[in-house]
Coordinates of C-alpha atoms (C1' of nucleotides) in Angstrom, one line a residue:
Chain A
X1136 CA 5.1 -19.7 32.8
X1137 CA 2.8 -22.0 35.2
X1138 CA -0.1 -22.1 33.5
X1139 CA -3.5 -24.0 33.9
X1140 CA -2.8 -27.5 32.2
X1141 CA -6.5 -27.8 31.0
X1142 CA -6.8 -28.9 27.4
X1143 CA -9.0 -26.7 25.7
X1144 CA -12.3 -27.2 24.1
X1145 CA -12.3 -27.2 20.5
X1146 CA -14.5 -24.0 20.3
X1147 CA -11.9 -22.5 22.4
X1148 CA -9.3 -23.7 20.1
X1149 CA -10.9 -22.2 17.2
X1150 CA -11.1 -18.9 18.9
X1151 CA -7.8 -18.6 19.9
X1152 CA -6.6 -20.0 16.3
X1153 CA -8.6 -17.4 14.6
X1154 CA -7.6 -14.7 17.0
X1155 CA -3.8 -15.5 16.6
X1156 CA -4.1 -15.8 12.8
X1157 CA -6.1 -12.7 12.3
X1158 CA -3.3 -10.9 14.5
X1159 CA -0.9 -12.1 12.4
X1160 CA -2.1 -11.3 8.9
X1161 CA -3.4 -7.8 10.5
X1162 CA 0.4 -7.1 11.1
X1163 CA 1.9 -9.3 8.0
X1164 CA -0.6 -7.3 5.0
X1165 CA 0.3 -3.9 7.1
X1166 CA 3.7 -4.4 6.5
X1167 CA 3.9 -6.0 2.7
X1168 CA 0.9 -4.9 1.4
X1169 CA -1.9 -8.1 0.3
X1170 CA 0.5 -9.0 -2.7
X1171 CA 3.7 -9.3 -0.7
X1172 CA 2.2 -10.9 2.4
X1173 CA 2.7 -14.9 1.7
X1174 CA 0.4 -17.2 3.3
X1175 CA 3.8 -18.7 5.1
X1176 CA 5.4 -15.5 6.6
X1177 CA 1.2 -15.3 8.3
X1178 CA 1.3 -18.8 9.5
X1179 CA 4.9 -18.5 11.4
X1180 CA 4.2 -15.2 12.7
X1181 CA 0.4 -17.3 14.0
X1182 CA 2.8 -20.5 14.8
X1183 CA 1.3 -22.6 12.8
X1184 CA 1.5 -24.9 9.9
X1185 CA 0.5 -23.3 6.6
X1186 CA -2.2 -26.0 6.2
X1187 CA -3.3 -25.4 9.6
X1188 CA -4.0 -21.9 8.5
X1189 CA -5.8 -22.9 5.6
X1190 CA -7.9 -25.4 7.7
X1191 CA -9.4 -22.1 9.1
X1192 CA -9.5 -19.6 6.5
X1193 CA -9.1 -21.3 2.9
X1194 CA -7.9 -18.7 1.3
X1195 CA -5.7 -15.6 1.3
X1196 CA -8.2 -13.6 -0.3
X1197 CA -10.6 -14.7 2.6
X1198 CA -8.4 -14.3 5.3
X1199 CA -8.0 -10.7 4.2
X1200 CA -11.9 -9.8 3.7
X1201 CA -11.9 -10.8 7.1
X1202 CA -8.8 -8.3 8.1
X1203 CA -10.0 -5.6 6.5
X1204 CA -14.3 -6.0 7.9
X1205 CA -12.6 -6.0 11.2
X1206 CA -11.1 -2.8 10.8
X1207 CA -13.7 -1.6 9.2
X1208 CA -15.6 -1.9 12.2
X1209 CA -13.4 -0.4 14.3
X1210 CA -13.2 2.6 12.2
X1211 CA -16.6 3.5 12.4
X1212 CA -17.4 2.5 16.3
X1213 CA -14.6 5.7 17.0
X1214 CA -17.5 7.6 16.0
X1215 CA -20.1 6.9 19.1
X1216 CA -18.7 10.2 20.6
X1217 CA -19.4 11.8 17.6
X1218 CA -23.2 12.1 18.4
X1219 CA -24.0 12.5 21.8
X1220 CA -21.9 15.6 21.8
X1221 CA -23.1 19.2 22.1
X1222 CA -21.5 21.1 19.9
X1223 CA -18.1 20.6 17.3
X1224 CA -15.6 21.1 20.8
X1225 CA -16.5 18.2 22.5
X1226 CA -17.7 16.2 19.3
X1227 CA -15.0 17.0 16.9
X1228 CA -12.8 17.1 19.7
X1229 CA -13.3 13.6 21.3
X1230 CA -13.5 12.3 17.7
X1231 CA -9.8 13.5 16.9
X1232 CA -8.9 11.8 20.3
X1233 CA -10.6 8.4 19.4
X1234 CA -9.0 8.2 16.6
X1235 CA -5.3 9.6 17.1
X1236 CA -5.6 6.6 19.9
X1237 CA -6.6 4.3 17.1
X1238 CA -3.4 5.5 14.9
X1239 CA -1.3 4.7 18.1
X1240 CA -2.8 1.6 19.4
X1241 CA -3.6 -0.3 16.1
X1242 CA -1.1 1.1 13.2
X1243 CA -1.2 -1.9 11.3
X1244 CA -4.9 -1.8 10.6
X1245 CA -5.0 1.2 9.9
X1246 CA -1.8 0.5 7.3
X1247 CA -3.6 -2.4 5.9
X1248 CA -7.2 -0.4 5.4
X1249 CA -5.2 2.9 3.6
X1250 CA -3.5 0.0 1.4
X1251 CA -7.2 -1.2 0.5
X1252 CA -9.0 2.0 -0.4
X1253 CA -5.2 2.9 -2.3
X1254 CA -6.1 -0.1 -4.5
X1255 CA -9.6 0.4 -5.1
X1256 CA -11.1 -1.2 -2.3
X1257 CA -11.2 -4.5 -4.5
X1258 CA -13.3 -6.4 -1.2
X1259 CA -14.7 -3.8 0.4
X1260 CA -16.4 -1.0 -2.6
X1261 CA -19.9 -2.6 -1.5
X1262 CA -19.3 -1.3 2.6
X1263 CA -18.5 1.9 1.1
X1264 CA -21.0 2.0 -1.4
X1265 CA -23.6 1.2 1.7
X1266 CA -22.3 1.8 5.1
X1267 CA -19.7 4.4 4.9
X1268 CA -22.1 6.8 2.8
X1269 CA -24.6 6.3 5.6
X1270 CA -22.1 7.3 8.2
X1271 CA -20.7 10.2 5.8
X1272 CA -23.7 11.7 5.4
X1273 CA -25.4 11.1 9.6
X1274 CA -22.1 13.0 10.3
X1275 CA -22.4 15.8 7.9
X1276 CA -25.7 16.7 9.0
X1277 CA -24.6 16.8 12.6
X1278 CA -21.9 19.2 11.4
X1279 CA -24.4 21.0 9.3
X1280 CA -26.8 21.0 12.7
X1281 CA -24.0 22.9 14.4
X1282 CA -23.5 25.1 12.0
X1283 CA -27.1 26.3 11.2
X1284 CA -26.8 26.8 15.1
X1285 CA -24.2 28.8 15.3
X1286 CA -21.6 26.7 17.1
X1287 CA -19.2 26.7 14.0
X1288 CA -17.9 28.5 10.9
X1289 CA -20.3 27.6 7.6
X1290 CA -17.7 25.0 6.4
X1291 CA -18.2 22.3 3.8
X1292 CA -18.7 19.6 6.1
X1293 CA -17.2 16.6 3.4
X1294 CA -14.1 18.3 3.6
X1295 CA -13.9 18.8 7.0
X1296 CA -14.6 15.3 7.4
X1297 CA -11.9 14.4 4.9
X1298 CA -9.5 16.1 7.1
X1299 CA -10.0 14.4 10.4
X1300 CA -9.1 11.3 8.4
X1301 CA -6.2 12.5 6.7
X1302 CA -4.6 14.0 9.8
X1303 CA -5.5 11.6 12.2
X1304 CA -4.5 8.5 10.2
X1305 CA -1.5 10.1 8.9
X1306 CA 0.4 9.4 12.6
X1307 CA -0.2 5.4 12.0
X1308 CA 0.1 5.5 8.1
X1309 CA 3.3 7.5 7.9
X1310 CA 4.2 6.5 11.5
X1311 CA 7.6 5.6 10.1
X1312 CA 8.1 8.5 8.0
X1313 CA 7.2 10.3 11.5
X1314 CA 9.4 8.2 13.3
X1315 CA 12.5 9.2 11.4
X1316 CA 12.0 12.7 11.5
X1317 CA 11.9 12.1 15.5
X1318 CA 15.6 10.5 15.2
X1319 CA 14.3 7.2 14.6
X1320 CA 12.8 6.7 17.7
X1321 CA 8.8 6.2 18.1
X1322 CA 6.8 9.3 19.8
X1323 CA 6.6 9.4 23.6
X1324 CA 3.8 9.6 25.6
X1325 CA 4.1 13.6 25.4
X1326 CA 4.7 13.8 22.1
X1327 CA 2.1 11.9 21.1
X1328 CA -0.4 14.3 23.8
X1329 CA 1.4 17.2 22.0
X1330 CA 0.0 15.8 18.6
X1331 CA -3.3 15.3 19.6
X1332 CA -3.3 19.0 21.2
X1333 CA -1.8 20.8 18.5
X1334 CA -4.0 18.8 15.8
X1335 CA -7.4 19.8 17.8
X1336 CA -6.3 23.0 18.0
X1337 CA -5.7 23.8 14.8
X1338 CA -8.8 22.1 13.3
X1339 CA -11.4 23.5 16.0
X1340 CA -9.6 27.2 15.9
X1341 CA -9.7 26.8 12.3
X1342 CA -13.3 25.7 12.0
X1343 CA -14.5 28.7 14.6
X1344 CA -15.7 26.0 16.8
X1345 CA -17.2 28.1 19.8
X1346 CA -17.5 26.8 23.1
X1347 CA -21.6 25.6 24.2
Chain B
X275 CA -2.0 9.1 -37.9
X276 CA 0.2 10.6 -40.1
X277 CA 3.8 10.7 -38.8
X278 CA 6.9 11.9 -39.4
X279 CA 8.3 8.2 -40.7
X280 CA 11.6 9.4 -39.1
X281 CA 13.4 6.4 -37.0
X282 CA 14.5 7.5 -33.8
X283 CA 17.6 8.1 -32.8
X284 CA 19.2 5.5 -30.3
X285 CA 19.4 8.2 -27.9
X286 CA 15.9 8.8 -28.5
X287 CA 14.9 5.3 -28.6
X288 CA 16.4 5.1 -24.7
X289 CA 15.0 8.2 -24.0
X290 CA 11.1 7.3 -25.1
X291 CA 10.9 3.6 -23.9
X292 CA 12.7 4.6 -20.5
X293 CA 9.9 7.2 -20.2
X294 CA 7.5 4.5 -21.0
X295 CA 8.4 2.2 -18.7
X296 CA 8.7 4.4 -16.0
X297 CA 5.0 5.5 -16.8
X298 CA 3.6 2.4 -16.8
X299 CA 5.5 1.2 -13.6
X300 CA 4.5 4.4 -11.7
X301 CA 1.0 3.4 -12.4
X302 CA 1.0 -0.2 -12.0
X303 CA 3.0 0.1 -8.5
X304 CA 0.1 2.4 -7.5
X305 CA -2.6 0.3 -8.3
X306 CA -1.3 -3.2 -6.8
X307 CA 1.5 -2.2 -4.8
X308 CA 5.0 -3.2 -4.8
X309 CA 4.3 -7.0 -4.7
X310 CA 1.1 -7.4 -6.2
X311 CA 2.3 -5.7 -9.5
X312 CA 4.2 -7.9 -12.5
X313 CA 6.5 -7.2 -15.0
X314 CA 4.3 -8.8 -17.4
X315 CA 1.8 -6.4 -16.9
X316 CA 4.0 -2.9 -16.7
X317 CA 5.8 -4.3 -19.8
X318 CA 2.2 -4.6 -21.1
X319 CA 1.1 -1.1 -20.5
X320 CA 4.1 0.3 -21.8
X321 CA 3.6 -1.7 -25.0
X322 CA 7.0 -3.5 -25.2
X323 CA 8.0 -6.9 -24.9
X324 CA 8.8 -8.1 -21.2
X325 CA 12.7 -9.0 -22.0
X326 CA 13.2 -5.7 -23.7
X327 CA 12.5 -4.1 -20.1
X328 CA 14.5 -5.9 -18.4
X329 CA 17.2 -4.3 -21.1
X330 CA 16.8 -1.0 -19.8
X331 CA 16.1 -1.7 -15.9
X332 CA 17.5 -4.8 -15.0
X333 CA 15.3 -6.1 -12.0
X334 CA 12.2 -4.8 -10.8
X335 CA 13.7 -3.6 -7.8
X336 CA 15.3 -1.1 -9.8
X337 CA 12.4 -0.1 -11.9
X338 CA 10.8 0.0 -8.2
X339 CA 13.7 2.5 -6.8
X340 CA 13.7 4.7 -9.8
X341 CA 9.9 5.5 -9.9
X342 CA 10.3 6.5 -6.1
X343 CA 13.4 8.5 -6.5
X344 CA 11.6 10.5 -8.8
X345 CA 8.5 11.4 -7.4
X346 CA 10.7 12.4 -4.2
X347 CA 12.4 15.0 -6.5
X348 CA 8.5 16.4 -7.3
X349 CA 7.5 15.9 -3.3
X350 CA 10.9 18.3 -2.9
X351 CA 9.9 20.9 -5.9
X352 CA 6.5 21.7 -4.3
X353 CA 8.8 23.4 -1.8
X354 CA 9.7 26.1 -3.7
X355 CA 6.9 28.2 -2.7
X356 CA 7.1 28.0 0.9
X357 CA 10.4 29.7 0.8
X358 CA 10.0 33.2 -0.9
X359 CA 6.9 33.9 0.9
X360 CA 6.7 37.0 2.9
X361 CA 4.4 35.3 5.5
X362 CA 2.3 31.9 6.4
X363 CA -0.6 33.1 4.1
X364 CA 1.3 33.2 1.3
X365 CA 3.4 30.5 2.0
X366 CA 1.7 28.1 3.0
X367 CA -1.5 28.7 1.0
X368 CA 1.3 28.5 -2.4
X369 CA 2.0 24.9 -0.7
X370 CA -1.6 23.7 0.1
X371 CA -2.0 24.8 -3.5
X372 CA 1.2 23.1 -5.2
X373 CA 0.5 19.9 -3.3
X374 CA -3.3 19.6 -3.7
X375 CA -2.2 20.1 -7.6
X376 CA 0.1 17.3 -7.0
X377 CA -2.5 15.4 -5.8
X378 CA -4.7 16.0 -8.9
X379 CA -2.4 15.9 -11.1
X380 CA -0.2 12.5 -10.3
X381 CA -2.5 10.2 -7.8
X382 CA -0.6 7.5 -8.7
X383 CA 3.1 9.4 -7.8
X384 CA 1.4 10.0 -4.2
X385 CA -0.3 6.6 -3.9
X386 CA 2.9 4.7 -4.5
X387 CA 5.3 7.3 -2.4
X388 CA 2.7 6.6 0.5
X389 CA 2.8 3.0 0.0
X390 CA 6.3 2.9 0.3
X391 CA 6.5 5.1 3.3
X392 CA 3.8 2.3 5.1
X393 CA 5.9 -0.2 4.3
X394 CA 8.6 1.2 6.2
X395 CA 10.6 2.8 3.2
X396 CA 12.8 -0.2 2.3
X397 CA 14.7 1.7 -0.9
X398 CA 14.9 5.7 0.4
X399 CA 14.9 5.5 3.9
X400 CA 18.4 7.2 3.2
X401 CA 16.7 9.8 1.5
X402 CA 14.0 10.0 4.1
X403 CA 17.2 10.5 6.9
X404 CA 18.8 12.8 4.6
X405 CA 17.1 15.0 2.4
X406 CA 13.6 15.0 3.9
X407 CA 15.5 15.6 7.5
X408 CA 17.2 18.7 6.4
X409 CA 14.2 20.1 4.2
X410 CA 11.7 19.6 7.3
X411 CA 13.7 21.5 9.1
X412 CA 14.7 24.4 7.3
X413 CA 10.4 25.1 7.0
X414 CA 10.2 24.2 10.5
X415 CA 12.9 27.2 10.8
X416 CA 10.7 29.2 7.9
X417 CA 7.6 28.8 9.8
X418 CA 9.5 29.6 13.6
X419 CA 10.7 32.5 12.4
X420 CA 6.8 33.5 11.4
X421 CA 5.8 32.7 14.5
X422 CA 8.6 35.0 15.9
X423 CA 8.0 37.7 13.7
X424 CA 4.2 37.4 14.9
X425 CA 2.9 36.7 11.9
X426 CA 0.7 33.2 13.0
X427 CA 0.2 31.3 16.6
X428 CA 2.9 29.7 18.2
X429 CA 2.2 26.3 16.9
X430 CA 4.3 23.8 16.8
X431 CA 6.0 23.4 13.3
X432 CA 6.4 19.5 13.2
X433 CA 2.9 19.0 14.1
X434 CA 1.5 21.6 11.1
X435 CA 3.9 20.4 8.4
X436 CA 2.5 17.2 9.3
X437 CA -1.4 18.3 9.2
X438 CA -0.4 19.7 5.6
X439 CA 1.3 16.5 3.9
X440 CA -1.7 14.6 5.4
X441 CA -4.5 16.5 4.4
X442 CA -3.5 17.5 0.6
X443 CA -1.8 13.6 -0.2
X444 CA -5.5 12.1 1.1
X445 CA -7.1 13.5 -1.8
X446 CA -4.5 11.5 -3.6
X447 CA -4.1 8.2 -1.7
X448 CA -7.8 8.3 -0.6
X449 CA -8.9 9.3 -4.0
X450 CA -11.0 6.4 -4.6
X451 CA -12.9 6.6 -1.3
X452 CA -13.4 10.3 -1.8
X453 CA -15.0 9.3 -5.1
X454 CA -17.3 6.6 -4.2
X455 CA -18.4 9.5 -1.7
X456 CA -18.9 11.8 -4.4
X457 CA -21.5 9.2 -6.1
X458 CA -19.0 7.9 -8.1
X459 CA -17.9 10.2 -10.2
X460 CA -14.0 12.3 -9.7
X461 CA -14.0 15.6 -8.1
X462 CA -15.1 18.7 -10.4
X463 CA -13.1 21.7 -11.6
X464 CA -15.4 23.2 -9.3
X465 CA -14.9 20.8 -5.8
X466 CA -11.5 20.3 -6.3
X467 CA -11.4 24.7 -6.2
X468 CA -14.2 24.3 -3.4
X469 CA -11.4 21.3 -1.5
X470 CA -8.6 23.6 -2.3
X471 CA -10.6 26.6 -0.5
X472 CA -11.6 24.6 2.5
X473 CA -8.4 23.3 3.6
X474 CA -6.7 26.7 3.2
X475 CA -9.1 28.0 5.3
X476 CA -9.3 25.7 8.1
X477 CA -5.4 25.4 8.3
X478 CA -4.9 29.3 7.6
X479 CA -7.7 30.5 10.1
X480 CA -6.7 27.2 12.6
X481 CA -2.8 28.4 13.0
X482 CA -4.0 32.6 13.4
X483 CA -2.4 33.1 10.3
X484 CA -1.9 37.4 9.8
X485 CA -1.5 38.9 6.6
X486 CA 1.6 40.5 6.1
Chain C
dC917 C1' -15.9 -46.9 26.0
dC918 C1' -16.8 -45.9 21.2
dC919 C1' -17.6 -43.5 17.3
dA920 C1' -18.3 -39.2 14.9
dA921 C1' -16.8 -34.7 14.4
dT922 C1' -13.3 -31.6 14.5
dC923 C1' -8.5 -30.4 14.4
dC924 C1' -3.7 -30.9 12.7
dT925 C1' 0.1 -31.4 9.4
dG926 C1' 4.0 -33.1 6.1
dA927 C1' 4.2 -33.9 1.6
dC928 C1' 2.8 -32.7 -2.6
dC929 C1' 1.1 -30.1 -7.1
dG930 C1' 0.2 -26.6 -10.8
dT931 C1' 1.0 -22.1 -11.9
dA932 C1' 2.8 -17.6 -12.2
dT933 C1' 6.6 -14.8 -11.8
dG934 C1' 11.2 -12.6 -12.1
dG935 C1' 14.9 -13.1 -14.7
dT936 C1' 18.2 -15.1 -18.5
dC937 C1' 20.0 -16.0 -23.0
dA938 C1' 21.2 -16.5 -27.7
dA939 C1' 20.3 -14.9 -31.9
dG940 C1' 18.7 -11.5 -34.9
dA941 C1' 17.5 -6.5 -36.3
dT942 C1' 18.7 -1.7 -36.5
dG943 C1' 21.2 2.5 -36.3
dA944 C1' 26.0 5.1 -35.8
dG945 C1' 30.5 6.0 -37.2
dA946 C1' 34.5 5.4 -40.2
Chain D
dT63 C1' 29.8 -0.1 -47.5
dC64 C1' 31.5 -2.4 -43.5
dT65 C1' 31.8 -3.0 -38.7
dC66 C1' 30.6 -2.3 -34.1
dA67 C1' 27.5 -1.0 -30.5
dT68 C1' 23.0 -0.9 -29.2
dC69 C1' 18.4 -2.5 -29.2
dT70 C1' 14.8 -6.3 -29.6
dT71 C1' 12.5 -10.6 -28.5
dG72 C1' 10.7 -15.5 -28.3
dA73 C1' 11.8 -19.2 -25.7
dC74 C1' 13.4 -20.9 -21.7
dC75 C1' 14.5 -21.8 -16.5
dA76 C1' 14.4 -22.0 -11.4
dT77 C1' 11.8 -20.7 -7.8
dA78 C1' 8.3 -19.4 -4.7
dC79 C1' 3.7 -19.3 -3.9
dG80 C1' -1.3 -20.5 -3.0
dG81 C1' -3.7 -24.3 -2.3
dT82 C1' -4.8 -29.6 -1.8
dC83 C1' -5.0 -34.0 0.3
dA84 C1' -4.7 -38.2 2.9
dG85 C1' -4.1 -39.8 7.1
dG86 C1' -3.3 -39.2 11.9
dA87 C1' -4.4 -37.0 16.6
dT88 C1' -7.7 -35.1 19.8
dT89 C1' -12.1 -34.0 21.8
dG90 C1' -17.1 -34.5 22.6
dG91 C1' -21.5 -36.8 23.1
dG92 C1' -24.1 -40.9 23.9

DNA sequence: CCCAATCCTGACCGTATGGTCAAGATGAGA
DNA sequence: TCTCATCTTGACCATACGGTCAGGATTGGG
């Protein structure tokens, strides 16, 4: 518990404000959904004053735009190895892996951006209006790239996209649903490698992915 | 508008406004969740005055816990196919089938079943360590015994059961996102066929399903 | 060292919400 | 027809919640 007396500066007080209250809402609107989450059950799990939290984001509605962009984010950067691949076996294969390792490492965003497309996506229609059409259709042409080349069955690319989401953010979504069918306890490092192997098996057998 | 001018029964009476309310709840628990939604407005949508629903469920905890008890029973029902099927073909293209239906069919069932399975299942997680543990594994013993009989891949059953609630309850819970995707508009008779078709061949093909 | 900017917080406020109640209306059975 | 059980509802209440604010503490720059 020794620790570097320094006070810090009051950027780095911001920062590390913001970064514990983000953490905490991230967890607090997984968990009760944006209706049940109260601004006070955020702001002990932060420890901070309520008002202290509102100093910094000054409102709920705010503090969860902000929530749910940063996931946002994150859910499209697991697509990078997406693109550079060769074919749907490294491609599709690495993209299962990115983001099974998402569902593991980050379940409550994942929780908290299923809970904002559920309801409409009342802050975010306009990024998937904009952005997440782009990405949609980049990704389907790669798909359809592989296809016309042979590397892959002729399959409607939207749905195999829709797939990879379901099943991949189905292990952080329903992770407790998951978790009691395992008697009760979380999934082990093995079980969680068994997942990812049996999940990229099936889809890449099932798509005729063919090797380069 | 002409009517039979008939007054309902009390029986009746219980029966409709019961059905009414659980309607309105189902849907309004889907679209704001659990917290966000109000009696006010499920009273609304049902057309009846807010104290006269309190008369027939007395908090909205248990207006909450019926509306989930019964879509559990419909989750169950889609069973039904799985079991009299001769092999995994069959089988498990009658369930892909009789869940994607589900999916069509009652969005708002699945959306708020999902939302309370996120929200770590606070009224049936003794359903969830009950029922849904014996069902899961009498298919996992269903599917096993295809494997044995050499009728699909030795995969492992957990993993695919899995792979199949996730895929056919995204076009449900994800509805909205899929939509936007679509430009806007919900899935045609003809892409929710072409969706059907595409996840029955991915999964059939991906787990070397053999017709009998 | 001083002053301005930023940060912190207990106390407070208006509103919305879940739930109650008492009194009346309506149908069922004798 | 009379009586009882069931159904209906406007008015009401206590509470919890999101958000405000005034004033104090702390840091930074000159």
């Amino acid at each position: 518990m020794v620790q570097s007396a320094r006070p810090l500066s009051k950027k780095e007080i911001r920062q590390e404000n913001e970064r514990l209250i983000l953490d905490a809402a991230e967890k607090v609107f997984a968990e009760a959904g944006f209706g049940g989450a109260t601004v006070q059950l955020i702001a002990d799990l932060a420890g901070l004053p309520k008002a202290n939290l509102h100093y910094y984001f000054p409102t709920k509605e705010a503090l969860y735009r902000q929530v749910v962009q940063n996931i946002f984010q994150d859910w499209l950067k697991a697509a990078d190895t997406f693109d550079a691949a060769p074919g749907p076996v490294e491609g599709i294969g690495a993209y299962i892996d990115a983001k099974m390792e998402i569902s593991r490492r980050h379940p409550a965003g994942s929780k908290v951006w299923a809970s904002e497309v559920m309801h409409r996506a009342p802050v975010i229609q306009d990024y998937l209006e904009t952005t997440l059409v782009e990405w949609t259709e980049d990704r389907m042409r790669v798909i359809q790239r592989w296809i016309d080349d042979g590397k892959m069955d002729p399959i409607d690319p939207r749905h195999l996209l829709y797939m990879l989401w379901a099943t991949t953010q189905h292990y952080a979504d329903f992770g407790h649903q998951i978790e009691t069918l395992n008697g009760g306890k979380p999934l082990s490092e093995d079980q969680w490698e068994a997942a990812k192997a049996s999940v990229k098996s099936i889809i890449l057998k099932g798509i005729g992915a063919r090797e380069a």
